[in-house]
Coordinates of N, CA and C in Angstrom, one line a residue:
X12 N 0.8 -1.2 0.0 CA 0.0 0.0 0.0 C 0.9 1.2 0.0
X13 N 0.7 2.1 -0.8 CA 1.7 3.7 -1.1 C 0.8 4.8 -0.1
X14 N 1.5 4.9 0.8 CA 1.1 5.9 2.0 C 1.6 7.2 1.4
X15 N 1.0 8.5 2.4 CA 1.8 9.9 1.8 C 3.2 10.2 2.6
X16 N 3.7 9.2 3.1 CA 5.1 9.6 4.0 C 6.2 10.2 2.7
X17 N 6.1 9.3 1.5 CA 6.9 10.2 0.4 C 6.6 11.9 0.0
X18 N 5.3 11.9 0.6 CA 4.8 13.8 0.1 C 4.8 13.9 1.0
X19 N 5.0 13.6 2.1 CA 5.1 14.3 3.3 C 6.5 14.7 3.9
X20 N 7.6 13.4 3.4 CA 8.8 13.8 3.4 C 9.2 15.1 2.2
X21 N 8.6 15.2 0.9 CA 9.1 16.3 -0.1 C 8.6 17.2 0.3
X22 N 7.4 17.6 0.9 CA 7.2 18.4 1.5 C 8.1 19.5 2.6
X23 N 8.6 18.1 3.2 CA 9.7 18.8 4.5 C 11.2 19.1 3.7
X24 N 10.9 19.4 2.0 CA 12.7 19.2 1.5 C 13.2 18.1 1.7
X25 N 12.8 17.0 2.0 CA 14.0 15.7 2.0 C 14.0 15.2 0.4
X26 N 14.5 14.2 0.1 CA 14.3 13.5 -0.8 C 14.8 11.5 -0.4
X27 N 13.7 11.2 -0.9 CA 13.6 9.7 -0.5 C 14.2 9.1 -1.3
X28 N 14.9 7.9 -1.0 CA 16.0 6.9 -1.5 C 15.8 5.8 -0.4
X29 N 15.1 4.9 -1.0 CA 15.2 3.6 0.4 C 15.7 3.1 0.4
X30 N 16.2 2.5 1.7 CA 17.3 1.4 1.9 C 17.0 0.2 1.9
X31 N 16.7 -0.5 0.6 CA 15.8 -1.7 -0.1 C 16.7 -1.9 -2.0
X32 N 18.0 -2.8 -1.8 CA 17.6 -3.1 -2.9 C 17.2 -4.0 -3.6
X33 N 16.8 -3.7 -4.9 CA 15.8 -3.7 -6.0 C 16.8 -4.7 -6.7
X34 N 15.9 -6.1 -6.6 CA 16.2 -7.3 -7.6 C 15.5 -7.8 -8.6
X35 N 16.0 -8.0 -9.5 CA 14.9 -8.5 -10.5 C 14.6 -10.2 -10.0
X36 N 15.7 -10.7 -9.7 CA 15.3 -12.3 -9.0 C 14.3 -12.4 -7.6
X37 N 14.3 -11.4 -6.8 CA 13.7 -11.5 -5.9 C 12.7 -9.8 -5.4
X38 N 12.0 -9.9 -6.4 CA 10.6 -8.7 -6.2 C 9.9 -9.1 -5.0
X39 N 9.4 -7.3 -4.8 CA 8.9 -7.3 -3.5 C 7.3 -8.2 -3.5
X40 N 6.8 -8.5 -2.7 CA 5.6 -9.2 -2.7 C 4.8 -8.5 -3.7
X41 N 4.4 -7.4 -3.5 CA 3.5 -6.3 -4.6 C 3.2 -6.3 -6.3
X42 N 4.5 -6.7 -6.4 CA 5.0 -6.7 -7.5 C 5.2 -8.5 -8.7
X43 N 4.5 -8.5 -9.6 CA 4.6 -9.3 -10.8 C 6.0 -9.6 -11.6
X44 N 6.4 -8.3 -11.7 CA 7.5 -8.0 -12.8 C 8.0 -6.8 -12.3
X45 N 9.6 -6.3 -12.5 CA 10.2 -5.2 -12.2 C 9.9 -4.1 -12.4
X46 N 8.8 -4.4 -13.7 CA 8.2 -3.4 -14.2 C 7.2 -2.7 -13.8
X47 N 6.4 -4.0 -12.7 CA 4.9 -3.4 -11.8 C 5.9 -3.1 -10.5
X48 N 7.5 -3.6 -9.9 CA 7.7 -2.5 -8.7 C 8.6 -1.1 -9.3
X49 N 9.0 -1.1 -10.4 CA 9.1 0.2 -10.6 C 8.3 1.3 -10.6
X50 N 7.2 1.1 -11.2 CA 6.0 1.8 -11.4 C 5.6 1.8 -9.9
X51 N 5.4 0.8 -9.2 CA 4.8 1.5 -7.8 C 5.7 2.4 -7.0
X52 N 7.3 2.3 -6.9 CA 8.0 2.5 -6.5 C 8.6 4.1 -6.6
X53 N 8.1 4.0 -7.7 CA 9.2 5.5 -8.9 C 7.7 6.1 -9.1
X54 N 6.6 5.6 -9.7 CA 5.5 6.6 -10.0 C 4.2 7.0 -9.4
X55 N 3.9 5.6 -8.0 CA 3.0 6.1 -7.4 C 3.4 6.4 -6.5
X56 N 4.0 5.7 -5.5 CA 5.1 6.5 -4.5 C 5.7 7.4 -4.5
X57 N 6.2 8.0 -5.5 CA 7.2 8.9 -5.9 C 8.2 8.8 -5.4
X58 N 9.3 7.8 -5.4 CA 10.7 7.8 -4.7 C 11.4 8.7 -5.5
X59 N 12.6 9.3 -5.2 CA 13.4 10.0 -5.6 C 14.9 9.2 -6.5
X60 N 14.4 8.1 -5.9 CA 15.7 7.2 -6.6 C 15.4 5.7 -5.6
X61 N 16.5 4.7 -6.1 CA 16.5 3.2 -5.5 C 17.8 2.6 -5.8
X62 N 18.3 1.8 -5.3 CA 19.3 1.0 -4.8 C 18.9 -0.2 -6.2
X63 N 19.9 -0.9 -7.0 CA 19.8 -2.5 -7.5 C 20.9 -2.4 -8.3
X64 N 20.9 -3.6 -8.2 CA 21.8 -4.9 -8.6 C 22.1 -4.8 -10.3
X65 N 20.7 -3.8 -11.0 CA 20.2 -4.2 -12.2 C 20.3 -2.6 -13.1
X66 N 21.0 -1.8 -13.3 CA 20.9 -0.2 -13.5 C 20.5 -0.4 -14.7
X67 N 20.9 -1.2 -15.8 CA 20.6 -1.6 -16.9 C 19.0 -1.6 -17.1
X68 N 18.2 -2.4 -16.2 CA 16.8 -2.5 -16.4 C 16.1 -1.2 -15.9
X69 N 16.7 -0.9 -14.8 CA 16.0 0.9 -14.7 C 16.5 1.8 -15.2
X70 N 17.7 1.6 -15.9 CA 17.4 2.9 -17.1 C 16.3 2.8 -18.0
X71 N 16.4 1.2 -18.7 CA 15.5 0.9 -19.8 C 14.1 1.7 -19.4
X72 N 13.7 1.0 -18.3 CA 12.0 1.0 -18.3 C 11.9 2.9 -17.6
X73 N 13.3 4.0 -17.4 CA 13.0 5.0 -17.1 C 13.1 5.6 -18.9
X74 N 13.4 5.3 -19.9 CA 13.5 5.7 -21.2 C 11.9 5.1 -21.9
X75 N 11.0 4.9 -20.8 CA 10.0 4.5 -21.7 C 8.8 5.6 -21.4
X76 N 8.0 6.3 -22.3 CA 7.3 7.1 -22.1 C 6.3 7.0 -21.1
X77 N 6.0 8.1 -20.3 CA 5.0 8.0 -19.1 C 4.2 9.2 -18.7
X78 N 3.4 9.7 -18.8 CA 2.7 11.0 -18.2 C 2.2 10.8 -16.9
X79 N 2.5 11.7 -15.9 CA 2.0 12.3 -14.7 C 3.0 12.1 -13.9
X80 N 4.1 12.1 -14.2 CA 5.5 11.3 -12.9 C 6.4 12.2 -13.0
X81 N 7.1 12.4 -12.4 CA 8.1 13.1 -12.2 C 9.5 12.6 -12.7
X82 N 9.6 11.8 -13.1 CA 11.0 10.7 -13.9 C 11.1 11.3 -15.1
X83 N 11.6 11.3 -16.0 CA 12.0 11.1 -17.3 C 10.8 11.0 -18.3
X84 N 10.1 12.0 -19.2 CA 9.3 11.7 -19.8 C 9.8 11.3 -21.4

């Protein structure tokens, strides 16, 4: 579940980066594909960034077009 502690932290000036890395062999429960925790992660959460194993696959899927997010359109 995406709580507002991420807008509530940007709110206060921080910027979020969790200490959780991000595997493609071992996704969080939430998540199907790296693709469904990115998107929860990076677009409805709005993290500021993430930790993984894989930079390769979050560049890819940040080079793919997206409206309403704050990432890379």
């Amino acid at each position: 579940k995406v709580t507002d502690f991420v807008k509530r932290a940007h709110a206060a000036g921080l910027v979020v980066h969790p200490n959780y890395l991000l595997r493609v062999e071992n996704l969080p429960m939430f998540a199907d594909s790296i693709d469904d925790a990115l998107a929860v992660l990076l677009t409805q959460a709005e993290l500021d960034g993430l930790f993984t194993d894989y930079p390769d696959v979050v560049v890819k899927w940040l080079g793919k077009p997206r409206r309403g997010t704050h990432w890379p359109q």
